[in-house]
């Protein structure tokens, strides 16, 4: 075989084709059309929200322009930090533990082409979410400031070095860790990666210093406030450079050629560094990454788990224990629990430091409004976790699915075990972030009860949606779980779950508001109020039950019809 015949495009094509539904698949055109329409919907909503936000902040005299600049810098800094962490995880799977790497490493494939294909796929896989939600924001800035056509032409090219630099940083950190530390498994490596990200999140949080924007006592005068807003971030961060370029183009109407050339040149230098580090670290790192891995659940822990799960059906119990063992064997899975714990702490901390007592709005009502609105954020968090853990639960059984379908196994009981395995931890997470957010906000008892019960109901429905979508859009050919999450079905599941959270919250908003008003104004409820409150709550409960029963039954049918 001539290695020149195997180009970068040939190495990339199977990867990107795997992200799309198969051409011969049922409803192929409908799925593609639906995906495009949903993408346009996300773009439109994000664009409108960003545009309205710019108009709102620009309406503040004196500080409006500074707020707009600060918001853009914070958005770019957040994107940059998230990209580094995303590339830490993605580069490990793409460059070291992908299933086809052992084959490609011994075939006559040009190493530079192999690097180029892996680098592109890793960058795209870790950056697509930033592009989806970032482009509408940048375009909204351009429309609001009436930027010229050249701004929209230049914008995609400016994002290339912005995506390349964190991709290289994440890859370099992964290469160093996997080659320097004598790990027999990837567990210690992921612990280190999680700690690094935790430190990065803390650093990001302190660099943003959000308390300056909401704490009037911190500012002695409007001059100090404007001075604090106009302070720049670290000058040579890619996010700062891109922010300065965009602000110059949008507000000053000047194209800073030197900064643009420097930005592109920096991206190219980082790309070259990544290429030569690949030649240096790839084969030693690949050798270390394929060392044997052992189970992480000890016998004593296994006995405790068996006792806890003893009331369940034997098959359900054994399936859950099997999933637990697989979960703790895979460091890319359990290490995310540490990250999740850290993010929950930061999430709750943000609510505990909100200076709501200093706002001109009645703090009691504002606390309850925020506490109820937090239900939407909590639902989005559960939907994101469901996309990461619930949706891939069918696809990860690809190698053993023939045994499950070919044996005397009840499909309903199999899916029930998958649901319970995911439902319990997701419910704990949902309950924690919802209830303790209300505690820190000191909301009313009514809001605590409504929010807590609602997030538990939403968690059950979102989990069932994940099983249903996982049986409709299984991905049996994958290199890492991230490819399942970012597949067509994973994106559809995330969108459907998020829309359901919004619909449910919208339905219960009216009866909750009426009930809150009646209780805390000591009013006597009318017969109409009682009927309306009851009807709306029953409607929400009915929708949840239907959204639980029907998708689960359909998931059982689809699983039984599934062909391997």
XYZ file of C-alpha atoms in Angstrom:
564
model
C 0.000 0.000 0.000
C 1.335 3.419 -0.961
C 1.170 5.684 2.061
C 0.747 8.682 -0.241
C -2.669 7.347 -1.258
C -3.916 7.663 2.325
C -4.490 11.371 2.802
C -5.820 13.470 5.647
C -9.243 13.559 4.033
C -9.400 9.754 3.897
C -8.583 9.540 7.593
C -11.137 12.188 8.511
C -14.015 11.035 6.300
C -15.095 7.970 8.342
C -15.077 10.018 11.526
C -17.331 12.779 10.218
C -19.628 10.380 8.357
C -20.158 8.544 11.638
C -21.639 11.729 13.115
C -24.434 11.779 10.524
C -27.366 9.379 10.221
C -26.793 6.630 7.651
C -28.135 7.406 4.188
C -30.115 4.184 4.042
C -31.531 4.776 7.517
C -35.251 5.244 7.970
C -36.424 8.890 7.790
C -32.959 10.014 6.681
C -34.233 13.210 5.027
C -36.509 13.994 7.958
C -33.641 13.658 10.430
C -31.334 15.900 8.394
C -34.089 18.495 7.929
C -34.989 18.377 11.599
C -31.366 18.819 12.612
C -30.974 21.850 10.333
C -34.192 23.428 11.639
C -33.172 22.870 15.247
C -29.769 24.387 14.513
C -31.444 27.452 13.003
C -33.721 27.685 16.040
C -30.747 27.637 18.434
C -28.948 30.232 16.328
C -31.994 32.515 16.192
C -32.756 32.327 19.908
C -29.131 32.902 20.923
C -28.836 35.786 18.473
C -32.021 37.493 19.712
C -31.064 37.115 23.367
C -27.576 38.497 22.682
C -28.913 41.427 20.675
C -31.481 42.344 23.340
C -28.790 42.064 25.998
C -26.537 44.475 24.096
C -29.371 46.953 23.650
C -30.259 46.723 27.334
C -26.736 47.284 28.673
C -26.001 50.001 26.120
C -28.988 51.928 27.480
C -27.076 52.622 30.728
C -25.473 56.016 30.490
C -21.706 56.242 30.987
C -21.191 52.597 31.953
C -23.041 50.977 29.011
C -20.074 50.791 26.603
C -17.804 49.475 29.365
C -20.341 46.801 30.298
C -20.581 45.650 26.673
C -16.781 45.399 26.440
C -16.603 43.524 29.736
C -19.302 41.054 28.750
C -17.513 40.205 25.505
C -14.223 39.684 27.339
C -15.920 37.442 29.913
C -17.602 35.392 27.187
C -14.295 34.870 25.374
C -12.430 34.064 28.604
C -15.094 31.526 29.567
C -14.963 29.937 26.108
C -11.160 29.766 26.260
C -11.144 28.031 29.660
C -13.839 25.557 28.628
C -11.952 24.803 25.421
C -8.787 23.915 27.337
C -10.627 21.488 29.590
C -12.596 20.017 26.696
C -9.367 19.449 24.754
C -7.731 17.791 27.758
C -10.387 15.097 27.708
C -10.883 14.882 23.953
C -7.194 14.732 23.017
C -6.672 11.789 25.351
C -9.296 9.775 23.512
C -8.386 10.995 20.025
C -4.595 10.662 20.264
C -4.092 7.787 22.699
C -7.050 5.500 23.455
C -9.072 5.505 20.213
C -9.906 1.980 19.081
C -8.297 2.365 15.635
C -4.981 3.857 16.781
C -3.235 0.535 17.300
C -4.044 -0.381 13.705
C -3.074 3.013 12.263
C 0.186 3.013 14.217
C 1.457 -0.064 12.326
C 0.035 0.725 8.876
C 1.996 2.691 6.238
C 0.204 5.952 7.022
C 2.263 9.109 6.874
C 2.683 10.324 10.472
C 2.099 13.964 9.565
C -1.191 13.101 7.882
C -2.172 11.001 10.878
C -1.395 13.925 13.171
C -3.285 16.366 10.979
C -6.402 14.198 10.865
C -6.327 13.579 14.637
C -5.706 17.241 15.395
C -8.606 18.394 13.225
C -11.032 15.805 14.615
C -9.975 16.566 18.210
C -10.346 20.316 17.712
C -13.744 19.989 16.022
C -15.050 17.530 18.603
C -14.050 19.740 21.519
C -14.989 23.089 19.950
C -18.280 22.589 18.127
C -20.385 23.674 21.118
C -18.451 26.936 21.409
C -19.043 27.602 17.712
C -22.759 26.795 17.949
C -23.371 29.189 20.831
C -20.553 31.646 20.138
C -21.177 32.550 16.497
C -24.681 33.998 17.160
C -23.196 36.166 19.920
C -20.403 37.500 17.703
C -22.829 38.109 14.848
C -25.190 39.926 17.250
C -22.306 42.229 18.181
C -21.683 42.864 14.494
C -25.339 43.634 13.741
C -25.741 45.890 16.777
C -22.632 47.939 15.963
C -23.426 47.893 12.214
C -20.162 46.231 11.246
C -19.195 46.017 7.616
C -19.312 42.917 5.451
C -15.592 42.308 5.954
C -16.212 41.739 9.692
C -18.403 38.699 8.951
C -15.864 37.423 6.404
C -12.968 37.825 8.834
C -14.814 36.438 11.892
C -14.543 32.683 11.030
C -10.843 33.079 10.281
C -10.252 34.874 13.592
C -11.842 31.958 15.419
C -9.379 29.473 13.885
C -6.358 30.490 16.039
C -8.713 30.979 18.995
C -9.705 27.301 18.692
C -6.256 25.994 17.758
C -4.361 27.457 20.738
C -6.455 25.800 23.522
C -6.502 22.607 21.465
C -2.700 22.587 21.441
C -2.488 23.453 25.142
C -4.870 20.628 26.076
C -2.984 18.162 23.874
C 0.418 19.158 25.275
C -0.742 18.761 28.884
C -2.214 15.345 28.069
C 0.986 14.225 26.292
C 3.196 15.310 29.179
C 1.010 13.673 31.818
C 0.678 10.370 30.005
C 4.416 10.167 29.255
C 5.871 11.479 32.520
C 3.723 9.894 35.210
C 4.152 6.112 35.610
C 0.448 5.266 35.622
C -0.724 1.703 35.093
C -4.189 3.001 34.408
C -5.636 6.305 33.312
C -7.206 6.893 36.712
C -4.401 9.028 38.141
C -4.142 10.910 34.884
C -7.775 11.925 34.971
C -7.527 12.909 38.617
C -4.716 15.267 37.644
C -6.710 16.595 34.714
C -9.703 17.196 36.977
C -7.554 19.014 39.529
C -6.068 21.160 36.774
C -9.506 22.064 35.520
C -10.712 22.768 39.058
C -7.805 25.155 39.515
C -8.596 26.714 36.157
C -12.206 27.239 37.132
C -11.193 28.894 40.388
C -8.755 31.097 38.486
C -11.439 31.984 35.951
C -13.878 32.798 38.719
C -11.416 35.127 40.413
C -10.402 36.775 37.122
C -14.039 37.532 36.334
C -14.668 38.982 39.821
C -18.442 39.172 39.313
C -19.059 40.766 42.717
C -17.854 44.090 41.303
C -20.864 44.255 38.999
C -23.507 43.783 41.703
C -21.990 45.110 44.928
C -22.509 48.905 45.072
C -20.669 49.188 48.394
C -17.457 48.064 46.678
C -17.484 51.189 44.512
C -16.820 54.510 46.107
C -17.980 56.405 43.027
C -19.071 55.951 39.456
C -15.487 56.693 38.436
C -14.197 53.721 40.402
C -16.933 51.564 38.937
C -16.021 52.515 35.370
C -12.339 52.045 36.151
C -13.005 48.527 37.434
C -15.049 47.665 34.352
C -12.389 48.989 31.978
C -9.597 46.904 33.495
C -8.262 44.443 30.949
C -7.558 40.771 31.490
C -4.135 39.162 31.071
C -2.886 40.984 27.934
C -1.471 38.017 25.989
C -4.294 35.560 26.531
C -5.879 34.554 23.210
C -9.275 35.633 24.596
C -7.893 39.103 25.389
C -6.253 39.471 21.983
C -9.412 38.424 20.160
C -11.488 40.727 22.362
C -9.260 43.699 21.530
C -9.447 42.906 17.808
C -13.234 42.612 17.807
C -13.748 45.787 19.867
C -11.428 47.723 17.541
C -13.348 46.538 14.474
C -16.816 47.023 15.980
C -16.489 50.278 17.914
C -13.458 52.099 16.514
C -14.123 50.869 12.945
C -10.415 50.095 12.531
C -8.863 46.800 11.522
C -5.759 46.290 13.729
C -3.619 44.556 11.134
C -0.654 44.019 13.461
C -2.795 42.341 16.110
C -4.541 40.194 13.504
C -1.244 39.067 11.954
C 0.196 38.372 15.411
C -2.901 36.329 16.320
C -2.707 34.191 13.180
C 1.053 33.771 13.555
C 0.592 32.663 17.173
C -1.940 30.060 16.106
C 0.447 28.737 13.459
C 3.345 28.553 15.939
C 1.173 26.602 18.371
C 0.151 24.261 15.548
C 3.817 23.558 14.708
C 4.586 22.924 18.381
C 1.703 20.467 18.508
C 2.921 18.676 15.384
C 6.472 18.158 16.639
C 5.267 17.140 20.084
C 3.132 14.504 18.356
C 6.211 13.013 16.697
C 7.985 13.026 20.064
C 5.276 11.765 22.435
C 2.767 9.808 20.341
C 4.259 6.302 20.294
C 5.510 6.275 23.915
C 2.176 7.647 25.074
C 0.226 5.108 22.998
C 2.278 2.302 24.536
C 1.497 3.510 28.056
C -2.190 4.041 27.355
C -2.838 0.416 26.320
C -1.526 -1.090 29.550
C -3.956 -3.337 31.372
C -6.601 -1.947 33.618
C -8.100 -3.571 36.672
C -11.411 -3.355 38.428
C -11.778 -0.669 41.028
C -14.615 -2.025 43.120
C -13.209 -3.994 46.035
C -14.866 -7.124 47.378
C -16.038 -5.420 50.549
C -17.603 -2.574 48.591
C -19.216 -5.117 46.272
C -20.862 -6.887 49.216
C -22.269 -3.598 50.512
C -23.695 -2.764 47.094
C -25.266 -6.223 46.825
C -26.974 -5.787 50.189
C -28.323 -2.366 49.220
C -29.661 -3.716 45.914
C -30.939 -7.003 47.375
C -34.672 -6.037 47.155
C -34.387 -5.689 43.374
C -34.916 -8.481 40.870
C -31.715 -10.607 40.525
C -31.206 -9.652 36.891
C -31.721 -5.934 37.599
C -29.379 -6.155 40.575
C -26.622 -7.880 38.603
C -26.940 -5.443 35.688
C -26.551 -2.468 38.029
C -23.522 -4.053 39.711
C -22.023 -4.782 36.295
C -22.543 -1.165 35.206
C -20.958 0.058 38.442
C -17.889 -2.091 37.833
C -17.532 -0.838 34.288
C -18.067 2.718 35.467
C -15.223 2.593 37.988
C -12.912 0.749 35.599
C -13.174 3.609 33.125
C -11.367 6.633 34.538
C -12.930 8.881 31.926
C -16.268 8.123 33.603
C -15.702 8.237 37.355
C -13.227 11.135 37.258
C -16.068 13.337 36.073
C -17.750 12.820 39.455
C -14.981 14.917 41.014
C -15.522 17.596 38.416
C -19.278 17.443 38.984
C -18.801 17.807 42.744
C -16.590 20.835 42.227
C -19.060 22.465 39.850
C -21.934 21.865 42.294
C -19.950 23.646 45.010
C -19.304 26.619 42.712
C -22.954 26.567 41.586
C -24.238 26.741 45.155
C -21.577 29.232 46.194
C -22.793 31.676 43.563
C -26.236 31.694 45.148
C -24.837 32.129 48.645
C -22.974 35.355 47.778
C -25.687 37.128 45.786
C -26.210 40.549 47.463
C -29.966 40.528 46.914
C -30.634 42.551 50.061
C -28.986 45.576 48.447
C -31.182 45.628 45.335
C -34.004 48.167 44.919
C -36.470 45.313 44.350
C -38.122 43.697 47.369
C -35.541 41.082 48.302
C -38.103 38.521 49.487
C -39.884 38.421 46.146
C -36.624 38.563 44.201
C -35.234 35.589 46.137
C -38.315 33.536 45.353
C -38.288 34.535 41.682
C -34.636 33.498 41.359
C -35.296 30.315 43.339
C -38.093 29.319 40.987
C -36.143 30.320 37.854
C -33.280 28.172 39.134
C -35.503 25.188 38.295
C -34.780 25.870 34.609
C -31.023 25.942 35.185
C -31.186 22.773 37.270
C -33.193 21.085 34.507
C -30.571 22.084 31.943
C -27.839 20.646 34.182
C -29.703 17.328 34.444
C -30.268 17.327 30.666
C -26.533 17.835 30.099
C -25.682 15.017 32.505
C -28.285 12.831 30.834
C -26.653 13.455 27.472
C -23.309 12.391 28.952
C -24.418 9.326 30.932
C -27.964 8.197 30.015
C -28.032 8.605 26.248
C -24.828 6.552 25.624
C -25.926 3.740 27.993
C -27.354 1.640 25.133
C -24.551 2.376 22.681
C -21.784 1.376 25.119
C -23.293 -2.130 25.219
C -22.458 -2.578 21.532
C -20.026 -5.473 22.051
C -22.302 -7.395 24.433
C -25.674 -6.441 22.996
C -25.876 -9.620 20.917
C -25.589 -11.654 24.111
C -28.314 -9.662 25.852
C -30.702 -9.843 22.890
C -29.893 -13.479 22.160
C -30.318 -14.706 25.735
C -33.438 -15.190 27.858
C -33.399 -11.568 28.954
C -36.485 -9.419 29.342
C -35.916 -6.219 27.350
C -38.102 -4.219 29.728
C -36.098 -5.355 32.750
C -32.831 -4.599 30.969
C -33.891 -1.023 30.209
C -35.294 -0.672 33.723
C -31.877 -1.545 35.159
C -30.280 1.074 32.918
C -32.844 3.641 34.033
C -32.351 2.950 37.751
C -28.568 3.017 37.398
C -28.760 6.572 36.021
C -31.898 7.857 37.731
C -30.659 7.575 41.318
C -27.429 9.637 40.955
C -29.114 12.185 38.680
C -31.917 12.613 41.217
C -29.365 13.197 43.957
C -27.615 15.848 41.866
C -30.901 17.520 40.903
C -32.158 17.533 44.482
C -28.862 18.917 45.804
C -28.505 21.865 43.437
C -32.207 22.758 43.591
C -32.943 22.404 47.299
C -29.726 23.940 48.601
C -29.983 26.812 46.114
C -33.349 27.600 47.687
C -31.793 27.258 51.152
C -28.982 29.689 50.334
C -31.481 32.090 48.787
C -33.759 31.702 51.815
C -36.821 31.219 49.644
C -40.287 30.429 50.901
C -41.316 26.906 51.820
C -43.645 26.820 48.819
C -40.813 27.486 46.349
C -38.614 24.899 48.065
C -41.310 22.232 47.766
C -42.376 23.076 44.198
C -38.792 23.314 42.914
C -37.609 20.125 44.649
C -40.578 17.998 43.586
C -40.398 19.407 40.051
C -36.704 18.627 39.565
C -37.268 15.040 40.734
C -40.129 14.659 38.237
C -38.060 16.247 35.469
C -35.104 13.987 36.256
C -37.242 10.876 35.780
C -38.583 12.152 32.483
C -35.174 13.264 31.198
C -33.723 9.857 32.096
C -36.513 8.096 30.196
C -35.979 10.403 27.220
C -32.300 9.393 27.259
C -33.123 5.688 27.050
C -35.655 6.279 24.299
C -33.323 8.440 22.227
C -30.486 6.004 22.879
C -32.484 3.153 21.333
C -33.578 5.265 18.345
C -30.139 6.772 17.628
C -27.597 4.178 18.809
C -23.951 4.729 17.918
C -22.200 1.365 17.886
C -19.052 2.523 16.106
C -17.256 5.034 18.283
C -13.760 5.755 19.544
C -14.822 7.457 22.759
C -18.079 8.296 24.476
C -17.758 11.956 23.494
C -18.575 10.932 19.917
C -21.844 9.382 21.112
C -22.767 12.512 23.040
C -22.051 14.795 20.075
C -23.795 12.561 17.548
C -27.026 13.567 15.837
C -29.134 11.698 18.387
C -27.237 13.207 21.326
C -27.871 16.740 20.099
C -31.559 16.004 19.471
C -31.882 14.507 22.953
C -30.276 17.557 24.558
C -32.590 19.925 22.685
C -35.758 17.920 23.363
C -34.930 17.651 27.075
C -34.207 21.375 27.337
C -37.448 22.266 25.552
C -39.402 19.932 27.870
C -37.865 21.672 30.913
C -39.020 25.037 29.555
C -42.525 23.761 28.797
C -42.955 22.164 32.230
C -41.650 25.258 34.032
C -43.953 27.466 31.971
C -46.989 25.361 32.912
C -46.348 25.414 36.667
C -45.276 29.092 36.733
C -48.858 30.408 36.788
C -50.278 28.208 39.586
C -47.109 28.675 41.649
C -47.357 32.452 41.307
C -51.039 32.467 42.268
C -50.472 30.171 45.219
C -47.495 32.239 46.378
C -49.538 35.429 46.156
C -52.439 33.927 48.095
C -50.250 32.536 50.877
C -48.018 35.544 51.448
C -50.673 38.229 51.058
C -53.012 36.251 53.337
C -55.714 36.466 50.692
C -58.710 34.174 50.592
C -58.522 31.982 47.462
C -61.542 32.143 45.214
C -63.171 29.075 43.714
C -61.646 29.996 40.349
C -58.164 30.162 41.901
C -58.550 26.714 43.436
C -59.734 25.225 40.148
C -57.032 26.906 38.065
C -54.207 25.978 40.438
C -55.391 22.377 40.625
C -55.876 22.065 36.865
C -52.444 23.460 36.001
C -50.621 21.294 38.526
C -52.523 18.202 37.372
C -51.754 19.122 33.758
C -48.031 19.330 34.553
C -48.140 16.014 36.424
C -50.061 14.354 33.577
C -47.549 15.556 30.993
C -44.678 14.213 33.119
C -46.339 10.810 33.539
C -47.142 10.558 29.829
C -43.598 11.658 28.959
C -42.329 8.911 31.233
C -44.586 6.002 30.278
C -44.785 6.440 26.506
C -41.031 6.935 25.825
C -40.155 4.002 28.096
C -42.615 1.662 26.348
C -41.401 2.883 22.956
C -37.811 2.325 24.075
C -38.667 -1.298 24.925
C -40.259 -1.777 21.493
C -37.323 -0.188 19.687
C -34.837 -2.252 21.665
C -36.649 -5.472 20.759
C -36.728 -4.423 17.081
C -33.067 -3.384 17.084
C -30.942 -5.269 14.554
C -27.246 -5.815 15.200
